[in-house]
Amino acid sequence: MTIRLLASTVVNRIAAGEVIERPASAVKELVENSLDAGASRVDIIIRDGGRSLISVTDDGSGMTAEDLRLAVERHATSKLPDDDLTRISTLGFRGEALPSIGAVSRLTITSRPPNADSAWSIAIEGGRHAEPKPAAHSPGTCVEVRDLFFATPARLKFLKAVSTETTHATEAVTRLAMAHPHVAFTLGDGVKTSLKLPAVTGEPLEVRLSRLGAILGRDFQASAVAVDAEREGVRLSGHIGLPTLHRRNASMQFLFVNGRPVRDRLLYGTVRAAYHGLMASDRHAMVAVFLDVPTDALDVNVHPMKTEVRFRDPALVRGLVIGALKRALADAGYRTATTASNTALSSMRLGASPGGSPSIAHVGGNFPAFNDHLGRVGRGGMAEAPRRFDFDLSSEDPSAHAMAPSGAAEGAPEPDLDLPLGAARAQVHRTYIVAQSTDGIVIVDQHAAHERLVYERISQALAHGGVSRQGLLIPEVVELDAAAAERILARADELAALGLLIEPFGEGAVVVREVPALLGTVDAQGLVRDLADDLGDMEEALALKDQLNHVCSTMACHGSVRAGRALNVAEMNALLREMERTPHSGQCGHGRPTYVELKLADIERLFGRR
Ligand code: ADP
Ligand code: MG
């Protein structure tokens, strides 16, 4: 056995196995180099999913002939001037990408620094490189990779279909583009441009949102909430989708750490936690969040592909992310994703004019006066609200919850139209509240909204010691089967904390003495029977407060505002105001919207007035 040092071509091919997994990794490395070189525009061409050609052209700082010779050497980099791995502020630092790509393809780099009179070009084929030659090129760098993996046939065999590789390469570009909105990007096959992202300028947050919108879709842009928080020098910013905007998987969740796209389990877990109770558990939020971490609190040297990082204090980061996301969602309160109203509009449009214009107008989800209202509401100054929500804890007398005939407004002052959810005008099908806002019509699903309010109230109250109860004038006896009675009595303590006081009443029966005050008039019989059934289906090991969504929806079903109950105008307005006050009231616990808003402008378009 003879031990010998491997030839550099072989070493580089081995490294290429880790650094360049597929065409998308080469695209990522080259675009990162352009960004590190301070480019203001990057033009990318990908042919055959990157197999026959990848070309990346930038207008960055360029390289001299001597730079070119070094750039293709292994571990040669301009990015660690003082050898300090704790101070990495560039995307690259390992000096591996160009030699790795050169080892497995036919690579040509042509480059010219802005102040040089001419360009130079260097070629490498399967790891063997020629001397740099003079060339013609404008300032900046053009890297062309042809026949990727021709020198490593085993890897070539593992490439997927052209469309799959193209998708991966496109994603590599869009991820970097999200973090660098000031840079213009184009991507195409040399004939057709498939992605065009102009450079964005202006206010930092808007710049970012507009780039995110261009990539993640206008839906996201319209329904996104800004996030901004800081703790011990770690800053989190970005935009997250309202809970009504959800996807089948987590592929629309993006995390960037110091401008670097990162895949991190930390993110997926924290996002799930932040949206808990707002979204069905098999759906996933859309988020793009950016962490800025002091370079010495972070290790980016974890993996050759640089897509993983380690935080010095992961608990701090996790807490920061969950806290900031939750707060942003709570502040968003009653907002709901515009997709719902878009869907509504498009279906109306279909009905109205099948041959009509296919362009669906954008419905604004941004309430201009939103913060204003929150401010007012938050200070409890609701001068416009005629009274507290009728089904509220404040009401002492249960009989006060009796339904007045629809329309009996009892001379209540009319609320301002410029309140976010407007002034109630009518109840239709005993299920929907139709309200008029300054510039549109709001339709509220009264049952879904009430369910949400009950949930928020109960979870708030639980956090502060328990839910207020309302004694029944005449305690109600509910006959159940023995097993059901046993099941529900076993949970009596927990139910008492949720506001429902029950006691045994002989074999197979319970007596209901008190009910949660916020439910208003309660059908105690129905509630107890349904809860007993629910308990049969529920996870026994879990506390009721961890299955609160379910319990609350059952409770709300037996309270005053369920679907099919007539409400008068004052009650409807009270419900709207309560929604405005309540965090997360824009959707029910399953991520379905509780209301949709149709803008006047869109309604006018429906009728061809615009
Ligand atoms: P790293 O990016 O880790 O330094 P690379 O192999 O990707 O390693 O690149 C090696 C060096 O080549 C870089 O440090 C940089 O100085 C130079 N370089 C690569 N691409 C460009 C580019 N597009 N513009 C200017 N310089 C570049
Ligand atoms: Mg690099």
PDB file of N, CA and C in Angstrom, residues 348-421:
ATOM      1  N   MET A 348     -68.408  35.858  -8.858  1.00  0.00           N
ATOM      2  CA  MET A 348     -69.502  36.731  -9.276  1.00  0.00           C
ATOM      3  C   MET A 348     -69.328  37.099 -10.727  1.00  0.00           C
ATOM      4  N   ARG A 349     -68.099  37.397 -11.048  1.00  0.00           N
ATOM      5  CA  ARG A 349     -67.825  37.810 -12.400  1.00  0.00           C
ATOM      6  C   ARG A 349     -68.189  36.723 -13.390  1.00  0.00           C
ATOM      7  N   LEU A 350     -67.869  35.491 -13.017  1.00  0.00           N
ATOM      8  CA  LEU A 350     -68.217  34.384 -13.889  1.00  0.00           C
ATOM      9  C   LEU A 350     -69.711  34.363 -14.124  1.00  0.00           C
ATOM     10  N   GLY A 351     -70.462  34.531 -13.054  1.00  0.00           N
ATOM     11  CA  GLY A 351     -71.899  34.498 -13.177  1.00  0.00           C
ATOM     12  C   GLY A 351     -72.410  35.651 -14.021  1.00  0.00           C
ATOM     13  N   ALA A 352     -71.822  36.794 -13.856  1.00  0.00           N
ATOM     14  CA  ALA A 352     -72.356  37.980 -14.502  1.00  0.00           C
ATOM     15  C   ALA A 352     -72.038  38.019 -15.991  1.00  0.00           C
ATOM     16  N   SER A 353     -70.792  37.778 -16.324  1.00  0.00           N
ATOM     17  CA  SER A 353     -70.442  37.897 -17.734  1.00  0.00           C
ATOM     18  C   SER A 353     -69.400  36.858 -18.084  1.00  0.00           C
ATOM     19  N   PRO A 354     -69.865  35.693 -18.523  1.00  0.00           N
ATOM     20  CA  PRO A 354     -68.943  34.614 -18.803  1.00  0.00           C
ATOM     21  C   PRO A 354     -67.904  35.014 -19.839  1.00  0.00           C
ATOM     22  N   GLY A 355     -68.275  35.880 -20.731  1.00  0.00           N
ATOM     23  CA  GLY A 355     -67.322  36.250 -21.772  1.00  0.00           C
ATOM     24  C   GLY A 355     -66.542  37.495 -21.399  1.00  0.00           C
ATOM     25  N   GLY A 356     -66.757  37.950 -20.195  1.00  0.00           N
ATOM     26  CA  GLY A 356     -66.173  39.227 -19.804  1.00  0.00           C
ATOM     27  C   GLY A 356     -64.660  39.191 -19.644  1.00  0.00           C
ATOM     28  N   SER A 357     -64.146  40.311 -19.270  1.00  0.00           N
ATOM     29  CA  SER A 357     -62.705  40.420 -19.114  1.00  0.00           C
ATOM     30  C   SER A 357     -62.212  39.439 -18.057  1.00  0.00           C
ATOM     31  N   PRO A 358     -61.175  38.691 -18.353  1.00  0.00           N
ATOM     32  CA  PRO A 358     -60.681  37.717 -17.400  1.00  0.00           C
ATOM     33  C   PRO A 358     -59.828  38.351 -16.313  1.00  0.00           C
ATOM     34  N   SER A 359     -59.542  39.608 -16.453  1.00  0.00           N
ATOM     35  CA  SER A 359     -58.627  40.190 -15.474  1.00  0.00           C
ATOM     36  C   SER A 359     -59.383  40.480 -14.184  1.00  0.00           C
ATOM     37  N   ILE A 360     -58.943  39.855 -13.124  1.00  0.00           N
ATOM     38  CA  ILE A 360     -59.590  40.047 -11.842  1.00  0.00           C
ATOM     39  C   ILE A 360     -58.934  41.233 -11.164  1.00  0.00           C
ATOM     40  N   ALA A 361     -59.762  42.174 -10.814  1.00  0.00           N
ATOM     41  CA  ALA A 361     -59.204  43.352 -10.183  1.00  0.00           C
ATOM     42  C   ALA A 361     -58.613  42.983  -8.834  1.00  0.00           C
ATOM     43  N   HIS A 362     -57.600  43.688  -8.471  1.00  0.00           N
ATOM     44  CA  HIS A 362     -56.990  43.441  -7.168  1.00  0.00           C
ATOM     45  C   HIS A 362     -57.841  44.101  -6.098  1.00  0.00           C
ATOM     46  N   VAL A 363     -58.155  43.357  -5.082  1.00  0.00           N
ATOM     47  CA  VAL A 363     -58.911  43.932  -3.978  1.00  0.00           C
ATOM     48  C   VAL A 363     -57.941  44.300  -2.876  1.00  0.00           C
ATOM     49  N   GLY A 364     -57.945  45.508  -2.478  1.00  0.00           N
ATOM     50  CA  GLY A 364     -56.983  45.954  -1.464  1.00  0.00           C
ATOM     51  C   GLY A 364     -57.320  45.358  -0.118  1.00  0.00           C
ATOM     52  N   GLY A 365     -56.342  44.814   0.556  1.00  0.00           N
ATOM     53  CA  GLY A 365     -56.587  44.280   1.884  1.00  0.00           C
ATOM     54  C   GLY A 365     -56.010  45.216   2.921  1.00  0.00           C
ATOM     55  N   ASN A 366     -55.419  46.266   2.449  1.00  0.00           N
ATOM     56  CA  ASN A 366     -54.772  47.168   3.388  1.00  0.00           C
ATOM     57  C   ASN A 366     -55.723  48.296   3.740  1.00  0.00           C
ATOM     58  N   PHE A 367     -56.095  48.338   4.992  1.00  0.00           N
ATOM     59  CA  PHE A 367     -56.966  49.400   5.446  1.00  0.00           C
ATOM     60  C   PHE A 367     -56.095  50.579   5.769  1.00  0.00           C
ATOM     61  N   PRO A 368     -56.259  51.677   5.049  1.00  0.00           N
ATOM     62  CA  PRO A 368     -55.357  52.806   5.281  1.00  0.00           C
ATOM     63  C   PRO A 368     -55.448  53.302   6.714  1.00  0.00           C
ATOM     64  N   ALA A 369     -56.626  53.281   7.259  1.00  0.00           N
ATOM     65  CA  ALA A 369     -56.806  53.858   8.594  1.00  0.00           C
ATOM     66  C   ALA A 369     -56.617  52.816   9.681  1.00  0.00           C
ATOM     67  N   PHE A 370     -56.042  51.717   9.290  1.00  0.00           N
ATOM     68  CA  PHE A 370     -55.928  50.556  10.152  1.00  0.00           C
ATOM     69  C   PHE A 370     -55.271  50.844  11.497  1.00  0.00           C
ATOM     70  N   ASN A 371     -54.117  51.484  11.446  1.00  0.00           N
ATOM     71  CA  ASN A 371     -53.402  51.732  12.706  1.00  0.00           C
ATOM     72  C   ASN A 371     -54.148  52.713  13.585  1.00  0.00           C
ATOM     73  N   ASP A 372     -54.717  53.662  12.871  1.00  0.00           N
ATOM     74  CA  ASP A 372     -55.530  54.644  13.524  1.00  0.00           C
ATOM     75  C   ASP A 372     -56.604  54.009  14.392  1.00  0.00           C
ATOM     76  N   HIS A 373     -57.309  53.083  13.751  1.00  0.00           N
ATOM     77  CA  HIS A 373     -58.405  52.439  14.444  1.00  0.00           C
ATOM     78  C   HIS A 373     -57.910  51.607  15.598  1.00  0.00           C
ATOM     79  N   LEU A 374     -56.839  50.882  15.309  1.00  0.00           N
ATOM     80  CA  LEU A 374     -56.310  50.035  16.367  1.00  0.00           C
ATOM     81  C   LEU A 374     -55.963  50.892  17.562  1.00  0.00           C
ATOM     82  N   GLY A 375     -55.359  52.038  17.269  1.00  0.00           N
ATOM     83  CA  GLY A 375     -54.968  52.942  18.333  1.00  0.00           C
ATOM     84  C   GLY A 375     -56.186  53.324  19.158  1.00  0.00           C
ATOM     85  N   ARG A 376     -57.227  53.737  18.455  1.00  0.00           N
ATOM     86  CA  ARG A 376     -58.431  54.185  19.130  1.00  0.00           C
ATOM     87  C   ARG A 376     -59.048  53.043  19.940  1.00  0.00           C
ATOM     88  N   VAL A 377     -59.126  51.909  19.228  1.00  0.00           N
ATOM     89  CA  VAL A 377     -59.731  50.751  19.854  1.00  0.00           C
ATOM     90  C   VAL A 377     -58.929  50.343  21.077  1.00  0.00           C
ATOM     91  N   GLY A 378     -57.608  50.373  20.908  1.00  0.00           N
ATOM     92  CA  GLY A 378     -56.732  49.939  21.981  1.00  0.00           C
ATOM     93  C   GLY A 378     -56.893  50.801  23.221  1.00  0.00           C
ATOM     94  N   ARG A 379     -57.157  52.086  23.017  1.00  0.00           N
ATOM     95  CA  ARG A 379     -57.324  52.960  24.165  1.00  0.00           C
ATOM     96  C   ARG A 379     -58.720  52.856  24.755  1.00  0.00           C
ATOM     97  N   GLY A 380     -59.502  52.001  24.154  1.00  0.00           N
ATOM     98  CA  GLY A 380     -60.841  51.794  24.675  1.00  0.00           C
ATOM     99  C   GLY A 380     -61.736  52.978  24.406  1.00  0.00           C
ATOM    100  N   GLY A 381     -61.358  53.812  23.451  1.00  0.00           N
ATOM    101  CA  GLY A 381     -62.106  55.026  23.209  1.00  0.00           C
ATOM    102  C   GLY A 381     -63.288  54.867  22.286  1.00  0.00           C
ATOM    103  N   MET A 382     -63.670  53.668  21.966  1.00  0.00           N
ATOM    104  CA  MET A 382     -64.713  53.360  21.008  1.00  0.00           C
ATOM    105  C   MET A 382     -65.961  54.226  21.117  1.00  0.00           C
ATOM    106  N   ALA A 383     -65.817  55.511  20.866  1.00  0.00           N
ATOM    107  CA  ALA A 383     -66.966  56.393  21.019  1.00  0.00           C
ATOM    108  C   ALA A 383     -68.087  55.981  20.074  1.00  0.00           C
ATOM    109  N   GLU A 384     -67.700  55.377  18.948  1.00  0.00           N
ATOM    110  CA  GLU A 384     -68.696  55.039  17.932  1.00  0.00           C
ATOM    111  C   GLU A 384     -69.517  53.819  18.335  1.00  0.00           C
ATOM    112  N   ALA A 385     -68.926  52.980  19.165  1.00  0.00           N
ATOM    113  CA  ALA A 385     -69.633  51.746  19.471  1.00  0.00           C
ATOM    114  C   ALA A 385     -70.785  52.041  20.404  1.00  0.00           C
ATOM    115  N   PRO A 386     -71.967  51.611  20.045  1.00  0.00           N
ATOM    116  CA  PRO A 386     -73.131  51.947  20.852  1.00  0.00           C
ATOM    117  C   PRO A 386     -73.044  51.307  22.234  1.00  0.00           C
ATOM    118  N   ARG A 387     -72.468  50.151  22.339  1.00  0.00           N
ATOM    119  CA  ARG A 387     -72.362  49.466  23.631  1.00  0.00           C
ATOM    120  C   ARG A 387     -71.347  48.362  23.481  1.00  0.00           C
ATOM    121  N   ARG A 388     -71.021  47.766  24.595  1.00  0.00           N
ATOM    122  CA  ARG A 388     -70.155  46.594  24.506  1.00  0.00           C
ATOM    123  C   ARG A 388     -70.924  45.492  23.799  1.00  0.00           C
ATOM    124  N   PHE A 389     -70.197  44.606  23.249  1.00  0.00           N
ATOM    125  CA  PHE A 389     -70.746  43.429  22.619  1.00  0.00           C
ATOM    126  C   PHE A 389     -71.781  42.794  23.567  1.00  0.00           C
ATOM    127  N   ASP A 390     -72.965  42.587  23.054  1.00  0.00           N
ATOM    128  CA  ASP A 390     -74.058  42.117  23.896  1.00  0.00           C
ATOM    129  C   ASP A 390     -73.822  40.773  24.545  1.00  0.00           C
ATOM    130  N   PHE A 391     -72.977  39.989  23.913  1.00  0.00           N
ATOM    131  CA  PHE A 391     -72.816  38.626  24.391  1.00  0.00           C
ATOM    132  C   PHE A 391     -71.587  38.590  25.270  1.00  0.00           C
ATOM    133  N   ASP A 392     -71.414  39.662  25.959  1.00  0.00           N
ATOM    134  CA  ASP A 392     -70.157  39.908  26.626  1.00  0.00           C
ATOM    135  C   ASP A 392     -70.252  39.602  28.113  1.00  0.00           C
ATOM    136  N   LEU A 393     -69.070  39.508  28.704  1.00  0.00           N
ATOM    137  CA  LEU A 393     -69.002  39.249  30.140  1.00  0.00           C
ATOM    138  C   LEU A 393     -69.682  40.349  30.952  1.00  0.00           C
ATOM    139  N   SER A 394     -69.709  41.551  30.378  1.00  0.00           N
ATOM    140  CA  SER A 394     -70.174  42.697  31.162  1.00  0.00           C
ATOM    141  C   SER A 394     -71.666  42.605  31.487  1.00  0.00           C
ATOM    142  N   SER A 395     -72.368  41.806  30.708  1.00  0.00           N
ATOM    143  CA  SER A 395     -73.805  41.749  30.912  1.00  0.00           C
ATOM    144  C   SER A 395     -74.151  40.811  32.066  1.00  0.00           C
ATOM    145  N   GLU A 396     -74.918  41.323  33.012  1.00  0.00           N
ATOM    146  CA  GLU A 396     -75.215  40.546  34.222  1.00  0.00           C
ATOM    147  C   GLU A 396     -76.418  39.643  34.027  1.00  0.00           C
ATOM    148  N   ASP A 397     -77.414  40.195  33.365  1.00  0.00           N
ATOM    149  CA  ASP A 397     -78.703  39.543  33.323  1.00  0.00           C
ATOM    150  C   ASP A 397     -78.828  38.696  32.059  1.00  0.00           C
ATOM    151  N   PRO A 398     -78.913  37.386  32.232  1.00  0.00           N
ATOM    152  CA  PRO A 398     -78.943  36.543  31.046  1.00  0.00           C
ATOM    153  C   PRO A 398     -80.137  36.851  30.139  1.00  0.00           C
ATOM    154  N   SER A 399     -81.209  37.322  30.710  1.00  0.00           N
ATOM    155  CA  SER A 399     -82.374  37.570  29.867  1.00  0.00           C
ATOM    156  C   SER A 399     -82.120  38.740  28.914  1.00  0.00           C
ATOM    157  N   ALA A 400     -81.091  39.545  29.214  1.00  0.00           N
ATOM    158  CA  ALA A 400     -80.772  40.661  28.334  1.00  0.00           C
ATOM    159  C   ALA A 400     -80.313  40.162  26.974  1.00  0.00           C
ATOM    160  N   HIS A 401     -80.002  38.877  26.901  1.00  0.00           N
ATOM    161  CA  HIS A 401     -79.492  38.359  25.647  1.00  0.00           C
ATOM    162  C   HIS A 401     -80.591  37.922  24.709  1.00  0.00           C
ATOM    163  N   ALA A 402     -81.820  37.979  25.188  1.00  0.00           N
ATOM    164  CA  ALA A 402     -82.915  37.559  24.327  1.00  0.00           C
ATOM    165  C   ALA A 402     -82.871  38.353  23.037  1.00  0.00           C
ATOM    166  N   MET A 403     -83.195  37.699  21.936  1.00  0.00           N
ATOM    167  CA  MET A 403     -83.090  38.332  20.635  1.00  0.00           C
ATOM    168  C   MET A 403     -84.235  39.307  20.412  1.00  0.00           C
ATOM    169  N   ALA A 404     -83.874  40.531  20.136  1.00  0.00           N
ATOM    170  CA  ALA A 404     -84.899  41.478  19.707  1.00  0.00           C
ATOM    171  C   ALA A 404     -85.173  41.199  18.242  1.00  0.00           C
ATOM    172  N   PRO A 405     -86.365  41.558  17.769  1.00  0.00           N
ATOM    173  CA  PRO A 405     -86.639  41.307  16.358  1.00  0.00           C
ATOM    174  C   PRO A 405     -85.648  42.057  15.484  1.00  0.00           C
ATOM    175  N   SER A 406     -85.318  41.471  14.378  1.00  0.00           N
ATOM    176  CA  SER A 406     -84.342  42.052  13.470  1.00  0.00           C
ATOM    177  C   SER A 406     -84.761  43.467  13.095  1.00  0.00           C
ATOM    178  N   GLY A 407     -83.809  44.358  13.136  1.00  0.00           N
ATOM    179  CA  GLY A 407     -84.115  45.714  12.693  1.00  0.00           C
ATOM    180  C   GLY A 407     -84.403  46.656  13.842  1.00  0.00           C
ATOM    181  N   ALA A 408     -84.695  46.121  14.998  1.00  0.00           N
ATOM    182  CA  ALA A 408     -84.975  47.009  16.124  1.00  0.00           C
ATOM    183  C   ALA A 408     -83.682  47.579  16.656  1.00  0.00           C
ATOM    184  N   ALA A 409     -83.338  48.743  16.223  1.00  0.00           N
ATOM    185  CA  ALA A 409     -82.041  49.310  16.587  1.00  0.00           C
ATOM    186  C   ALA A 409     -82.109  50.086  17.879  1.00  0.00           C
ATOM    187  N   GLU A 410     -83.259  50.253  18.407  1.00  0.00           N
ATOM    188  CA  GLU A 410     -83.454  50.913  19.692  1.00  0.00           C
ATOM    189  C   GLU A 410     -82.785  52.273  19.730  1.00  0.00           C
ATOM    190  N   GLY A 411     -82.825  52.948  18.620  1.00  0.00           N
ATOM    191  CA  GLY A 411     -82.285  54.299  18.560  1.00  0.00           C
ATOM    192  C   GLY A 411     -80.791  54.374  18.825  1.00  0.00           C
ATOM    193  N   ALA A 412     -80.080  53.254  18.660  1.00  0.00           N
ATOM    194  CA  ALA A 412     -78.635  53.277  18.873  1.00  0.00           C
ATOM    195  C   ALA A 412     -78.003  54.198  17.843  1.00  0.00           C
ATOM    196  N   PRO A 413     -76.992  54.983  18.262  1.00  0.00           N
ATOM    197  CA  PRO A 413     -76.357  55.867  17.294  1.00  0.00           C
ATOM    198  C   PRO A 413     -75.688  55.039  16.198  1.00  0.00           C
ATOM    199  N   GLU A 414     -75.737  55.552  15.008  1.00  0.00           N
ATOM    200  CA  GLU A 414     -75.148  54.830  13.880  1.00  0.00           C
ATOM    201  C   GLU A 414     -73.617  54.909  13.944  1.00  0.00           C
ATOM    202  N   PRO A 415     -72.932  53.778  13.819  1.00  0.00           N
ATOM    203  CA  PRO A 415     -71.464  53.827  13.884  1.00  0.00           C
ATOM    204  C   PRO A 415     -70.875  54.499  12.652  1.00  0.00           C
ATOM    205  N   ASP A 416     -69.660  54.975  12.797  1.00  0.00           N
ATOM    206  CA  ASP A 416     -68.956  55.587  11.681  1.00  0.00           C
ATOM    207  C   ASP A 416     -68.753  54.594  10.555  1.00  0.00           C
ATOM    208  N   LEU A 417     -68.967  55.095   9.337  1.00  0.00           N
ATOM    209  CA  LEU A 417     -68.699  54.221   8.195  1.00  0.00           C
ATOM    210  C   LEU A 417     -67.213  53.938   8.076  1.00  0.00           C
ATOM    211  N   ASP A 418     -66.391  54.840   8.605  1.00  0.00           N
ATOM    212  CA  ASP A 418     -64.967  54.640   8.385  1.00  0.00           C
ATOM    213  C   ASP A 418     -64.330  53.695   9.403  1.00  0.00           C
ATOM    214  N   LEU A 419     -65.153  53.048  10.210  1.00  0.00           N
ATOM    215  CA  LEU A 419     -64.607  51.966  11.019  1.00  0.00           C
ATOM    216  C   LEU A 419     -64.219  50.842  10.073  1.00  0.00           C
ATOM    217  N   PRO A 420     -63.193  50.073  10.409  1.00  0.00           N
ATOM    218  CA  PRO A 420     -62.698  49.069   9.447  1.00  0.00           C
ATOM    219  C   PRO A 420     -63.792  48.147   8.911  1.00  0.00           C
ATOM    220  N   LEU A 421     -64.671  47.684   9.767  1.00  0.00           N
ATOM    221  CA  LEU A 421     -65.692  46.761   9.292  1.00  0.00           C
ATOM    222  C   LEU A 421     -67.025  47.456   9.018  1.00  0.00           C
TER     223      LEU A 421
END
